[in-house]
Each structure stands twice: as C-alpha cells, then as structure tokens.
Short mmCIF file of C-alpha atoms in Angstrom, two decimals:
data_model
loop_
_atom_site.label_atom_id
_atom_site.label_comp_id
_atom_site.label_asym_id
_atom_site.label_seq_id
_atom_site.Cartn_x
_atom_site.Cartn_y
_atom_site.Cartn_z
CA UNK D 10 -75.28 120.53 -52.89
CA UNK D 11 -71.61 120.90 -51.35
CA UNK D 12 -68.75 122.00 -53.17
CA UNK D 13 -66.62 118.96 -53.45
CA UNK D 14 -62.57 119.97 -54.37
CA UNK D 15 -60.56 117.09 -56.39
CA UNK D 16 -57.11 117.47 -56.86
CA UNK D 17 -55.34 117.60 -60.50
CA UNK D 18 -54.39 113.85 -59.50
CA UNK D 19 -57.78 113.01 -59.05
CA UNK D 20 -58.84 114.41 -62.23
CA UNK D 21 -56.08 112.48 -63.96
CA UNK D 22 -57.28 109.09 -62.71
CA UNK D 23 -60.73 109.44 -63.59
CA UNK D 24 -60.14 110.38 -67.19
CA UNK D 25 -57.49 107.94 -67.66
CA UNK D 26 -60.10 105.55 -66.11
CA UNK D 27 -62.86 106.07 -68.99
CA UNK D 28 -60.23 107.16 -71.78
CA UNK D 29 -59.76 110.75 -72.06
CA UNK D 30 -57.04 112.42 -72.90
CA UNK D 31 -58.21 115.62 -71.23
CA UNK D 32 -61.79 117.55 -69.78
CA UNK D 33 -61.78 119.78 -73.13
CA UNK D 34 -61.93 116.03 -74.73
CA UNK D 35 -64.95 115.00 -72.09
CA UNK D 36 -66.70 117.87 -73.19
CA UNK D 37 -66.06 118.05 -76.82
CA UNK D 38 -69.72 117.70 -78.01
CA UNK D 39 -70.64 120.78 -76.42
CA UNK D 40 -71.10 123.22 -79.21
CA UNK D 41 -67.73 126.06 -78.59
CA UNK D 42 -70.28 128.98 -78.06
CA UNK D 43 -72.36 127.19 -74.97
CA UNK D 44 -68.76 127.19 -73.34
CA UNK D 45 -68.03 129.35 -70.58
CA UNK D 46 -64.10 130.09 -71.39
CA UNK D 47 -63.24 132.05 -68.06
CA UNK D 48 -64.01 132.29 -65.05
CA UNK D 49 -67.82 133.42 -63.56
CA UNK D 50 -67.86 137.06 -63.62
CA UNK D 51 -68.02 138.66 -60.56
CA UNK D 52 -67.36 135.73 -58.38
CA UNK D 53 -63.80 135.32 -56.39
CA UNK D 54 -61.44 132.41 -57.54
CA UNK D 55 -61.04 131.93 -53.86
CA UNK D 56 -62.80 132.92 -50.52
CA UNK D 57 -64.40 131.18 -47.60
CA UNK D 58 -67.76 129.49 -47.82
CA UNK D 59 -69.21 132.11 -45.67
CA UNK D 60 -68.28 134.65 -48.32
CA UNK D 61 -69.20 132.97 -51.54
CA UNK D 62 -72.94 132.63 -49.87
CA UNK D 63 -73.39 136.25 -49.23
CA UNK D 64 -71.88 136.72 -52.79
CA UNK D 65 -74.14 134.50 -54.52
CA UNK D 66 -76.89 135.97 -52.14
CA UNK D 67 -76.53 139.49 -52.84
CA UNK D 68 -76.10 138.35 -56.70
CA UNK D 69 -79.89 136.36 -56.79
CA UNK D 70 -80.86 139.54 -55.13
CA UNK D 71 -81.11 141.15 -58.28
CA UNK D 72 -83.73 138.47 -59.08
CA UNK D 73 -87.55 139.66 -59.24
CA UNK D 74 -89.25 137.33 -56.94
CA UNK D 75 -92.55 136.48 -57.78
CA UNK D 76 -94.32 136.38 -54.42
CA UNK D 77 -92.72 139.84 -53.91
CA UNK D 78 -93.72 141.54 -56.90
CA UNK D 79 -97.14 142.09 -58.64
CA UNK D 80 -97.37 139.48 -60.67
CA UNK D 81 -98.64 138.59 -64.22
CA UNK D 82 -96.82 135.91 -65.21
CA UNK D 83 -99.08 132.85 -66.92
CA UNK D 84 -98.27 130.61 -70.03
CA UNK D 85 -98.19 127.13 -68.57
CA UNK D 86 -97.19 128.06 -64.97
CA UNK D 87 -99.25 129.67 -63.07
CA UNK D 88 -98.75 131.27 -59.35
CA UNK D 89 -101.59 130.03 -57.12
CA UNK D 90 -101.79 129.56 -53.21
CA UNK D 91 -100.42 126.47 -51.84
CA UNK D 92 -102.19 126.16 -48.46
CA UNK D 93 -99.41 125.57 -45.70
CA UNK D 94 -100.84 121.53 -45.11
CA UNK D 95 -99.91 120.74 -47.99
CA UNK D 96 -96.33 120.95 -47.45
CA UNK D 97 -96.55 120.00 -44.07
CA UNK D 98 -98.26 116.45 -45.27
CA UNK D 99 -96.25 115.43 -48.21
CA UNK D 100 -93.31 115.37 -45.20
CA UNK D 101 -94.64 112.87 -43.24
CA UNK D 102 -92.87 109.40 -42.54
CA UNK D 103 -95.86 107.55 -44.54
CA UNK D 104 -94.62 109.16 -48.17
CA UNK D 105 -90.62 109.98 -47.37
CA UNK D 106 -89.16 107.12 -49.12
CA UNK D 107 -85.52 106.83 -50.84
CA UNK D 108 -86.93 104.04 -52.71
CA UNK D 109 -88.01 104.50 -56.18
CA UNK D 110 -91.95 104.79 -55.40
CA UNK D 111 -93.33 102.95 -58.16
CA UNK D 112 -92.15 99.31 -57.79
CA UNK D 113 -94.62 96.15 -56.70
CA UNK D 114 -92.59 96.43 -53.35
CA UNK D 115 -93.73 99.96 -52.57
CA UNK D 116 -95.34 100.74 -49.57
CA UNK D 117 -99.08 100.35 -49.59
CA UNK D 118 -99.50 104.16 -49.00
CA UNK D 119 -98.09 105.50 -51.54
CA UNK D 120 -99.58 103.28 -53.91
CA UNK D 121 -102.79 104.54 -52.67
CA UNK D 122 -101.76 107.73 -53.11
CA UNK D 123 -101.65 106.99 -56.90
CA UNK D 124 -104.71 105.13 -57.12
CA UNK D 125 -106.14 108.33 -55.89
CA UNK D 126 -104.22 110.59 -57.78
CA UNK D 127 -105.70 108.91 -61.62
CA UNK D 128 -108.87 109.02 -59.56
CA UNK D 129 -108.81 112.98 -59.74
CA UNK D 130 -107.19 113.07 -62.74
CA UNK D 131 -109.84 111.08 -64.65
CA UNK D 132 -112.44 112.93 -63.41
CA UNK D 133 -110.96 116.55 -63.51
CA UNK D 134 -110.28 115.28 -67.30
CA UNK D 135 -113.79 113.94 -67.99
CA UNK D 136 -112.09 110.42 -68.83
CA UNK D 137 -112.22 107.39 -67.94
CA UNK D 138 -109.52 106.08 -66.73
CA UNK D 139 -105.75 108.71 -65.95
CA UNK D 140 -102.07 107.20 -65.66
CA UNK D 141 -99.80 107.59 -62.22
CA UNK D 142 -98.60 110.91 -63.99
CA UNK D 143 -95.96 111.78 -66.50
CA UNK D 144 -92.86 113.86 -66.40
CA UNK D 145 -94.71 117.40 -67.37
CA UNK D 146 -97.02 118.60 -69.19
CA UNK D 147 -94.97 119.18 -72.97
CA UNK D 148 -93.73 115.48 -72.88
CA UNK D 149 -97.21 114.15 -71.93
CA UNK D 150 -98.22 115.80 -75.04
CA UNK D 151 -95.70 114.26 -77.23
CA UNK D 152 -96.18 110.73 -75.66
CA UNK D 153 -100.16 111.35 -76.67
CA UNK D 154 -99.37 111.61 -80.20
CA UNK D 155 -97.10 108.76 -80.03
CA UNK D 156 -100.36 107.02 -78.54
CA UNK D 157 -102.58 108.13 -81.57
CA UNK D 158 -100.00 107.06 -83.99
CA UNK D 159 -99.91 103.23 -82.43
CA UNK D 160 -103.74 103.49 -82.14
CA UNK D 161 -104.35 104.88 -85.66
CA UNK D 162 -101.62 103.29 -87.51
CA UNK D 163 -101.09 106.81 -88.92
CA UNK D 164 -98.33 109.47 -88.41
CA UNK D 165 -99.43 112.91 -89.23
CA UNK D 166 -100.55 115.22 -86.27
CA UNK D 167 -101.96 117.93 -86.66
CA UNK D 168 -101.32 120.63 -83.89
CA UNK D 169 -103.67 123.86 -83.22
CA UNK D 170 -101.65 127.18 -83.71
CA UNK D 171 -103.11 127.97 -79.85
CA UNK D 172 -100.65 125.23 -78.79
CA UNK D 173 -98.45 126.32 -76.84
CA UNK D 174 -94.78 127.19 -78.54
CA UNK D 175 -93.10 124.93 -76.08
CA UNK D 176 -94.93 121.85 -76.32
CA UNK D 177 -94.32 122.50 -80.39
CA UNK D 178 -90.49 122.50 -80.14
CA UNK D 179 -90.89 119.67 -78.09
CA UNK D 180 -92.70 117.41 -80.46
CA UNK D 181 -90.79 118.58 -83.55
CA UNK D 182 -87.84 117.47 -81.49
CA UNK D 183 -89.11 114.06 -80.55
CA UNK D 184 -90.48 113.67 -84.60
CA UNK D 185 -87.44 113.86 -85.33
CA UNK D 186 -86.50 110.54 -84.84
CA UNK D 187 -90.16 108.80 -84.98
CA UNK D 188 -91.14 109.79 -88.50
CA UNK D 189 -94.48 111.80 -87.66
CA UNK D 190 -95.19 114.39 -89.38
CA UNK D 191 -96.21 117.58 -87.59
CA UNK D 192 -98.41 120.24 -89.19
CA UNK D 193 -98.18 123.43 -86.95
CA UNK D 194 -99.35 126.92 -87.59
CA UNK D 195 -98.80 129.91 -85.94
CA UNK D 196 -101.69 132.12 -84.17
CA UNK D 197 -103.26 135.55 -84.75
CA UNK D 198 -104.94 138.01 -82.46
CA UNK D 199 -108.25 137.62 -84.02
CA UNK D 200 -110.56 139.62 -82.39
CA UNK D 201 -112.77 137.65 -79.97
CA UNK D 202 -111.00 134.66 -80.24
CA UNK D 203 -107.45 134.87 -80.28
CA UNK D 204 -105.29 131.53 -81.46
CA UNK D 205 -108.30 129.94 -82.28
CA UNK D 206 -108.21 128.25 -85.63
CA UNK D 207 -111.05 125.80 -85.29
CA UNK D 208 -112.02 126.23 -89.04
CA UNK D 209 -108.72 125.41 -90.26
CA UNK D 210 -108.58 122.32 -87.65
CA UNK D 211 -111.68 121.03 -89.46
CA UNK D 212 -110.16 121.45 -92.94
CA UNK D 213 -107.02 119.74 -92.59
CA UNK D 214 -108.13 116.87 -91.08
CA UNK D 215 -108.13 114.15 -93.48
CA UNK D 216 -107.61 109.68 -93.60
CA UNK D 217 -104.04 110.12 -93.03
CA UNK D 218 -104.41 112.38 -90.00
CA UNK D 219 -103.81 110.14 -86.83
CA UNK D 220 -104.87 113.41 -84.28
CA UNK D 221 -105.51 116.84 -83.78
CA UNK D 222 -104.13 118.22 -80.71
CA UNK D 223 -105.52 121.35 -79.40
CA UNK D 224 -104.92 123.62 -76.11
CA UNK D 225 -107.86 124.57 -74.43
CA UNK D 226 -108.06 127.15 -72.69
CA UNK D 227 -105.18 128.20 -75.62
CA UNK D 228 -102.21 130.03 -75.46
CA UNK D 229 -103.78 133.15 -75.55
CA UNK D 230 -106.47 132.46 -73.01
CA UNK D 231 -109.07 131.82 -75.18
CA UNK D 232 -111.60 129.12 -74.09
CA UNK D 233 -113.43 126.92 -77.03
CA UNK D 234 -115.92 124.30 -77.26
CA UNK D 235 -114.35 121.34 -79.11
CA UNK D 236 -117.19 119.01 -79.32
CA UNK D 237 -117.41 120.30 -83.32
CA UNK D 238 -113.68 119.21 -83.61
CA UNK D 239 -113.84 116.15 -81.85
CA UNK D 240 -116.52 115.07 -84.40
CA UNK D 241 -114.78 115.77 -87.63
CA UNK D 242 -112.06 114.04 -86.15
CA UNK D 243 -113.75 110.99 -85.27
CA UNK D 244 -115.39 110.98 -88.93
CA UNK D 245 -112.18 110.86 -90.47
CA UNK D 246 -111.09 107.80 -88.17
CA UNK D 247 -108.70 110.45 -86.13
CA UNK D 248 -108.09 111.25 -82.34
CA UNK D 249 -108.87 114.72 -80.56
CA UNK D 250 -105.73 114.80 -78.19
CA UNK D 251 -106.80 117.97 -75.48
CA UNK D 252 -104.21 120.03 -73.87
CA UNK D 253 -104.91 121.49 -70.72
CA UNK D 254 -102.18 123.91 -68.72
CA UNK D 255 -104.37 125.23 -66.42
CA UNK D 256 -106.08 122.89 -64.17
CA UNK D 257 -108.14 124.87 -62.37
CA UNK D 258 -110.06 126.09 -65.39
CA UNK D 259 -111.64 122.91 -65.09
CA UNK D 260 -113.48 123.95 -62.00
CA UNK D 261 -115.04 126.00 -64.45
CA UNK D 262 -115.49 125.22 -67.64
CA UNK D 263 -116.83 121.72 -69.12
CA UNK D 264 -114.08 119.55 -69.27
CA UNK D 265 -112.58 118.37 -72.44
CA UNK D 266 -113.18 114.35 -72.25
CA UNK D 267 -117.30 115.85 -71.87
CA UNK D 268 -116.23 117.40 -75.07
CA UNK D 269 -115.38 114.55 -76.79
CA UNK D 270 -111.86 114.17 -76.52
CA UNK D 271 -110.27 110.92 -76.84
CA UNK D 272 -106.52 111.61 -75.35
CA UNK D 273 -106.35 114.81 -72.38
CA UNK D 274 -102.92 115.52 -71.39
CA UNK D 275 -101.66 118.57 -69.37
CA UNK D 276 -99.82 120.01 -66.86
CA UNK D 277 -100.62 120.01 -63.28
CA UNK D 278 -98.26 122.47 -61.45
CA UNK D 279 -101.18 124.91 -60.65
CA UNK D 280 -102.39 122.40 -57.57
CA UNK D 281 -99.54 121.61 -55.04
CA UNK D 282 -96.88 122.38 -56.77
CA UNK D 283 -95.19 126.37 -56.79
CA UNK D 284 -93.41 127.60 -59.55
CA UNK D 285 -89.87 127.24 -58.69
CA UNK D 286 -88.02 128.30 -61.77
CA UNK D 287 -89.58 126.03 -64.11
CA UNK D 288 -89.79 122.32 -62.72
CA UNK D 289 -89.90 120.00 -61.48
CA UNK D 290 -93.76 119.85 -62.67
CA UNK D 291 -95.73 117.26 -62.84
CA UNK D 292 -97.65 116.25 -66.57
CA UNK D 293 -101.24 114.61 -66.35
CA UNK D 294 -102.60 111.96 -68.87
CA UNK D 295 -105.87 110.57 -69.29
CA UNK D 296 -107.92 108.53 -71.73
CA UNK D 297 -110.67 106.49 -72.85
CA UNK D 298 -110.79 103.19 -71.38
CA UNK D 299 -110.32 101.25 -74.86
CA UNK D 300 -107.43 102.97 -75.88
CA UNK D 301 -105.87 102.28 -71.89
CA UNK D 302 -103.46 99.37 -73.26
CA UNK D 303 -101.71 101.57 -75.65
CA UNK D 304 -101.09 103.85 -72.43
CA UNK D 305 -97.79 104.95 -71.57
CA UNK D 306 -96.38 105.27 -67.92
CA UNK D 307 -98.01 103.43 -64.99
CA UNK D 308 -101.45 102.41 -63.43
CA UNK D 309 -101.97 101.59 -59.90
CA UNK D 310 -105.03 99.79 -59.00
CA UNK D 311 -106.96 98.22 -56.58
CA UNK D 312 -107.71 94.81 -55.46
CA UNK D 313 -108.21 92.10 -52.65
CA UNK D 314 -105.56 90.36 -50.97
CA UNK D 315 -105.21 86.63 -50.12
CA UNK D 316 -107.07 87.35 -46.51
CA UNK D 317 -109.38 89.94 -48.59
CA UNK D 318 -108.34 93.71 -47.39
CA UNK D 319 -108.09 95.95 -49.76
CA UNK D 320 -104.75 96.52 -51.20
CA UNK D 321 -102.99 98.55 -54.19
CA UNK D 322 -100.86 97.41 -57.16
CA UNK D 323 -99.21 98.10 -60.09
CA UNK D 324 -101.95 97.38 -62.72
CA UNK D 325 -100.15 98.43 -66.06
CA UNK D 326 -96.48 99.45 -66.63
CA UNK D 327 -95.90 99.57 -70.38
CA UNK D 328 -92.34 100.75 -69.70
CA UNK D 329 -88.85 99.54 -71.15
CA UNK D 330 -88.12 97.74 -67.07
CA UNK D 331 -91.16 95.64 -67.59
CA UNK D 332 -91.57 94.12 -71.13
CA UNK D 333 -89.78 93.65 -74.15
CA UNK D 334 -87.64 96.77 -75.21
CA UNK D 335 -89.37 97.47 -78.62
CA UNK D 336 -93.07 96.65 -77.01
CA UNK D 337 -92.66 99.73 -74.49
CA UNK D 338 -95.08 102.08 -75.18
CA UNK D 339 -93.30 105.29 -73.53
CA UNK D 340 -89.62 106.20 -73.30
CA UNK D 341 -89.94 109.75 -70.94
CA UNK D 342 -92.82 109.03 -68.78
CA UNK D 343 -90.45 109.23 -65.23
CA UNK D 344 -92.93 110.85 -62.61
CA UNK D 345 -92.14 113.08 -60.16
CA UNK D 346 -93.52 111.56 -57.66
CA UNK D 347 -93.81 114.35 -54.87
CA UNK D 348 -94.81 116.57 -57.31
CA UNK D 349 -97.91 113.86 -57.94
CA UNK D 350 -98.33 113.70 -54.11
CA UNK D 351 -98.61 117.54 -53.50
CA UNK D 352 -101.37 117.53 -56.29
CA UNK D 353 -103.19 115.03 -54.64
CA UNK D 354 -103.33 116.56 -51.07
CA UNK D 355 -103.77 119.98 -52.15
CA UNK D 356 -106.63 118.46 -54.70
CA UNK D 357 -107.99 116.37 -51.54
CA UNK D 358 -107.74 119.55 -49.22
CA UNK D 359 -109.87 121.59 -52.09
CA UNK D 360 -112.44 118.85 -52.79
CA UNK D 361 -115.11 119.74 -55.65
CA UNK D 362 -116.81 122.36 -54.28
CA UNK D 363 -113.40 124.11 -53.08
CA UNK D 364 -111.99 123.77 -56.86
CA UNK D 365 -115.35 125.33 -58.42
CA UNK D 366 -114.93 128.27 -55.95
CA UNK D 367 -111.48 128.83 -56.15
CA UNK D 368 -112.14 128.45 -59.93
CA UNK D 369 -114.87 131.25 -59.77
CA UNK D 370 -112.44 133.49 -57.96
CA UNK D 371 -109.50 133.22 -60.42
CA UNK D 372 -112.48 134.07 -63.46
CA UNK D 373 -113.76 136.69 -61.56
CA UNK D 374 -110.50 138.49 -60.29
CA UNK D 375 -109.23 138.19 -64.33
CA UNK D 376 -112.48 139.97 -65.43
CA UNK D 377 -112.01 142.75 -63.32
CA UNK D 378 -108.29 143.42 -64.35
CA UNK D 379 -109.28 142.82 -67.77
CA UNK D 380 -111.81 145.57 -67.71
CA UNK D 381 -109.42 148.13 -65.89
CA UNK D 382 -106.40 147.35 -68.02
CA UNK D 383 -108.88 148.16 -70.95
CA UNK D 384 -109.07 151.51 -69.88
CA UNK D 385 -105.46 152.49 -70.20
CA UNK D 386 -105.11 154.59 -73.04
CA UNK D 387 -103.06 152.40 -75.51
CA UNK D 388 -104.72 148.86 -74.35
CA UNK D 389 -106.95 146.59 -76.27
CA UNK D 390 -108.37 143.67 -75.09
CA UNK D 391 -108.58 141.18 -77.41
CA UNK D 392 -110.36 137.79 -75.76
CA UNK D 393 -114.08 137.35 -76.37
CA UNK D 394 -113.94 134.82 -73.79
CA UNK D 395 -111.25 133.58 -70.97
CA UNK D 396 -110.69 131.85 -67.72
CA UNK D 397 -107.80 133.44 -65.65
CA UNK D 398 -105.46 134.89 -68.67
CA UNK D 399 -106.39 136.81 -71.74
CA UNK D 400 -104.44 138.70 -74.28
CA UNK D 401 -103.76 142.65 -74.23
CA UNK D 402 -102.87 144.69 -77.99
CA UNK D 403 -100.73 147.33 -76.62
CA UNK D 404 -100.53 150.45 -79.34
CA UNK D 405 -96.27 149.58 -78.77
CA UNK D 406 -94.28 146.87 -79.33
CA UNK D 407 -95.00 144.22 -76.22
CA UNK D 408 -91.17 143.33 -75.38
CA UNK D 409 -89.84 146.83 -74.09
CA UNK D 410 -92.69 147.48 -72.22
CA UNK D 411 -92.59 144.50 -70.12
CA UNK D 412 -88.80 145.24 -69.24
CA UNK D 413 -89.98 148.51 -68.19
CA UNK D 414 -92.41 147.11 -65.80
CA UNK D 415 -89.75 145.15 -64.60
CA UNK D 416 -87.81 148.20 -63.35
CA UNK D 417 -90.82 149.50 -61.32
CA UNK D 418 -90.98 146.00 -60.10
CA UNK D 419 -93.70 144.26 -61.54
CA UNK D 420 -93.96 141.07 -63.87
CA UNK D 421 -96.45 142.32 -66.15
CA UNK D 422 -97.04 139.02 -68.16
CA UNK D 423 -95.56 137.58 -71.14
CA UNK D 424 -94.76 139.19 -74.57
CA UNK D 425 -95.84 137.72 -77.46
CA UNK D 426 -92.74 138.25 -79.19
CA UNK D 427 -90.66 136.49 -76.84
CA UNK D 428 -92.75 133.28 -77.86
CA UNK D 429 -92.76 133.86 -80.66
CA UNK D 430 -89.76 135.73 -82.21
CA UNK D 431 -90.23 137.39 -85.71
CA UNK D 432 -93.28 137.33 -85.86
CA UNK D 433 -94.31 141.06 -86.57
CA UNK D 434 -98.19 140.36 -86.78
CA UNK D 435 -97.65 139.30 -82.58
CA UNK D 436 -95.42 141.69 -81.36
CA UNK D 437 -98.02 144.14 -79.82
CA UNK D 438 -99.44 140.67 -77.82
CA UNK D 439 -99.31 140.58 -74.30
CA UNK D 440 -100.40 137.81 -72.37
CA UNK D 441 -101.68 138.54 -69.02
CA UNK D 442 -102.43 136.22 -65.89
CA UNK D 443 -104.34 136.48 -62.99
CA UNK D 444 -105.42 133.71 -60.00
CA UNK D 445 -106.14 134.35 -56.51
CA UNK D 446 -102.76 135.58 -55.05
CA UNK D 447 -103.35 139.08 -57.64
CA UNK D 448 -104.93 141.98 -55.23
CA UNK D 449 -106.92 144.67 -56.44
CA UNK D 450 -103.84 147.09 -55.76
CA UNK D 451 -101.52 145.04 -58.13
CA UNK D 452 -103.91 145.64 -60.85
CA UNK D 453 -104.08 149.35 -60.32
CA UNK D 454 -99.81 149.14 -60.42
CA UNK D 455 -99.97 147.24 -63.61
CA UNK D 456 -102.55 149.61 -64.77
CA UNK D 457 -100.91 153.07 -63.74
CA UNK D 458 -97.26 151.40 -64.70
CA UNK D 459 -98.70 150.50 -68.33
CA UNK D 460 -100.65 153.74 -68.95
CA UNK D 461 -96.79 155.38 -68.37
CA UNK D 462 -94.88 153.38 -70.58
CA UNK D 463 -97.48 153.73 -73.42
CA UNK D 464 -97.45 157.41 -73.12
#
C-alpha cells in the first residue's frame, strides 16, 4: 500500500465532517498504553521513498525467516511445501475476480471450486456433508459450539485442556456476550500422553453439557482415539465437536467423523496456503447431515439447469445478508476465498494417495528427530504417540533456550511457557514440529544447538 500525505486542512475537514474535535478524540477508546506517543524509532521523519525501503528493508532483516532457518515451529501453523502450480493456478483469469465470490451471480467456476472444496473437506473430515469454509480455524471452533448450543438447547461446553490456548481465548471472548458457559482446564505433560484428559472429559459430561470439544492430534502432539468420548457424549444427549490443526494428519490417522464426531472444525493452512505471519488462513467445518440446517456460513451445490447441464449454486447461506437478522446462524464466518482455492488445487494436485504419502513422510521424518533429540543429554521425550509434532521436557526452563537457538539461527519450536504463562508445572515443555521441508542436517543443528544450551 502507498503512502498517501493529507494536509492539516484535509485532516480538519474530515473530522469536522464526522464530529471530532481532534485525532486524540478519534482514537480515544484506545487504551493510553497501546499508544505509540512518538515517533517510530529508528525511522527518519523525512527521506525519499527510495530510502525509507532500504530502511525498512535492512530493519525486517533482523527477522528470522522461516524458509531460511531450520525450522521447528508447529502449534496450528505448520510449514509444508507448496508445489509451484499451485500458485501459478489460483492466478488464472477463471478465479481472479474483484467481485465478492460467493453471490448467486458468481461465475460458474468458482462456484465449482466450492462445491469441490466441501467435497474434500467432508471426506478428509469423515462427515457428511463440509461448508464453503470459514474465516480460520479458532472462529470455526467457536461458531461449532454456537451450533451445539442451538442444536442442544444447552449452553455449557466443555473444552479438552489439549485445546489449543488460542482457540480458548477465543471462545471465552465470544461467551462473553452469548451466555455459554465454558469449562476449560489446563494440560500436563503426562507421560505417554501429554494434554490428554480423556478421563476427566468422560466425567464432566453431564444433561446440561451441550458439547465437548477436543483437539486431536492435541496441542502437544498427542494423537487419541475418541470413539470412547464420542459415546459418553452421545449418552448424555451431548455433541463431540473435533478440532483438527493439522490436516495432513488425516492422511494418516482415522479421521475424527469415523470416530464418532458429530461437529469437525479446523484449520486448513497446512495445504495451499504458507505461513505468512499468521493469516490470512483459511478454517474448515464439517458435519453430520441432520444437524446441516443449523450450519453456519455457505453451501454450494449442484444441480441441473433449465436446458439440463450441470450447474452450481448457492444451496444454504444462513448468514445475516440472506434471512432475518436474529435467524442467522453465524456472525464471523467471512471466507477467504483464495485461501479456500489454494487448498483445493494443492488438495487436487496431491489426490489420496499423494496425501497418505506425504502424510507418511511428515510421521516418519518426526520419528527420527524425535529419537535423536532424545539423545541429547538434558531431553525427554514425552509423547507415547504423535503425527508430525511431539513434546520435549528439557532439564531447563523451555523459554531461554529457545531464544538461544534463535541466535545460532534456528526456530527450535514453541515453549510451553509462552502458551501458557505461569504455569510452572509447563515451563520445561517444548513443542517441536517437523513436515517434509525439515532435512536430516536441521535435526542434527537443533540437536548439537540444544545439547549446548543445556550444558
């Protein structure tokens, strides 16, 4: 985006315009200490445009970039290949549109494109029938426990301590101003299975629970079988709501709608879609067919036309545009729509028998860096069972070693204290990831760094 100036008269006429006396008025419910008072530090008040790039180039510099660096990095975003095509495809002239891509008049191809996007949703889920995708993965989450409360009639969720932290704030947020009550836990590094707290999932379940919502694989990499859970749930008149952050574990392991889940939400970055900084992501949501009208977001389907070719349309749209105000079913469900699309062609390019390899080579690359980080003198490994990330007990605290790594240039994963701050019992936790882009040579610097800042 360009640097636009506006002069002081400018400024005057567009807060006389909507009413302000002045910007510190326009900005006066920003909390005092989220205010930058001066100026940026380090950047000129005035230079040429030529000079304020190399500036701000030499200052993102300093940045660790992850396709540069060894990297360990998992937690709901994961680094995997993104084969060149895909990029190349979601370009062409048939998806560019500056229309908003979801509306009856859309072109027929990009409806198509959605119809075939719930199609691999659905059955990388195990469900019946997927929406034309959500914002991300956190707020898909949320919006399924909004689904179980309209299904069940009930308001009290219950949410597995190997949720991830994130997708917790973000629902206590949101309960905020729905009413449900949240009961969240925090995890431990049980040996064998850390975060798992299946027996204390099938004791708190009770007739006013409306859902128990559980990440699998969790937070700390450990994988479950939730067909136990899904049960109890069901017996008490609840909904199992599944989590899942890392797609391609699904080429893998048995998916959670096999399991017995009624809601599967997740995030989808992992196929198409690289990592850049955080979003935009894109969130997946499936379900079983008789719960589809309580559905938020969009379906695209298919059909016949008047001269009977096939053609695509908007199905289902429980949104605010569409029908009555306090009947919409979903209030953050916007899509990113070219994030959708890139999952779809790199999902396309992979087909089923590409996904269960690549799937097989994330599993078998995290084994093998599992077993050598196990060696380091210091290092624990704590998972009984994982897909591509599993959870190291370092003999130090977790946070200081990871910004030493750092300064011999390698992202060594995520400390469990930064998720979970205060938390003494975690602080030794680190989580470590591993896909296909991790060589055998970044292992042995992770390994050699880490045996040197445990010493």
């Amino acid at each position: 985006m360009r640097y636009l100036p506006l002069s002081d008269g400018d400024r005057a006429t567009m807060l006389a315009s909507i009413g302000a006396p002045s910007i510190d008025a326009l900005f006066a419910d920003v909390p005092e200490a989220a205010r930058l008072p001066g100026v940026i530090q380090d950047l000129p008040l005035h230079a040429s445009e030529l000079s304020v790039e190399r500036q701000l180039k030499a200052m993102a510099s300093k940045n660790l970039v992850a396709g540069e660096s060894p990297f360990f990095i998992g937690c709901g975003a994961y680094r995997h290949h993104i084969p060149a095509s895909v990029d190349h495809i979601i370009q062409r002239g048939e998806f560019l549109t500056s229309y908003t891509p979801y509306q009856p008049e859309i072109a027929q191809g990009t409806l198509q494109v959605l119809f075939e996007f719930q199609s691999q949703v659905a059955r990388l889920y195990g469900c019946d029938v997927a929406n034309a995708s959500m914002y991300d993965g956190s707020t898909a989450c949320w919006e399924a426990i909004g689904m179980a409360r309209r299904i069940t009639k009930r308001s009290k969720a219950i949410l597995s301590a190997g949720l991830h932290p994130h997708y917790v704030s973000l629902c206590n947020t949101m309960a905020k101003f729905t009413g449900d009550t949240l009961v969240t836990s925090t995890p431990t590094l049980a040996d064998g299975a850390p975060g798992d707290d299946m027996a204390a999932l099938l004791a708190a379940i009770d007739s006013e629970t409306s859902c128990v919502v559980v990440q699998n694989p969790n937070i700390l990499g450990h994988v479950g079988d939730l067909t136990e859970l899904a049960a109890a749930a069901h017996a008490k008149g609840a909904l199992l709501i599944a989590v899942v952050t890392e797609p391609v574990a699904l080429g893998a392991i048995k998916s959670p709608g096999e399991m017995g889940a009624d809601i599967v939400v997740g995030e989808g970055q992992s196929l198409g879609v690289g990592l850049n900084f955080g979003g935009p992501y894109v969130g997946l949501f499936a379900c079983s067919e008789k719960y589809v009208r309580q559905m938020p977001g969009r379906l695209c389907g298919e059909t016949v036309d008047a001269a009977g070719q096939r053609g695509y349309v908007l199905t289902l749209s429980t949104r605010e545009q569409h029908i009555r105000r306090e009947k919409a079913t979903s209030n953050i469900c916007t899509n990113a729509g070219l994030c959708a699309l890139a999952f779809t062609i790199h999902m396309s390019l992979l087909g089923e028998a590409g996904l269960r390899k690549l799937a097989s080579v994330n599993h078998a690359r995290a084994v093998l860096a599992a077993e050598r980080l196990a060696a380091v003198p210091g290092v624990e490994l704590v998972n009984g069972s994982f897909f591509n990330e599993f959870t190291l007990r370092l003999s130090k605290e977790a946070r200081p070693i990871v910004r030493a790594l750092a300064k011999q240039g390698i992202l060594g994963g995520v400390a469990l204290g930064r998720l979970y701050p205060g938390v003494e019992s975690l602080a030794n936790g680190l989580v470590v990831a591993v896909t296909e882009t991790t060589s055998d040579e970044d292992v042995e610097r992770l390994a050699s760094a880490l045996e040197e800042a445990l010493a």
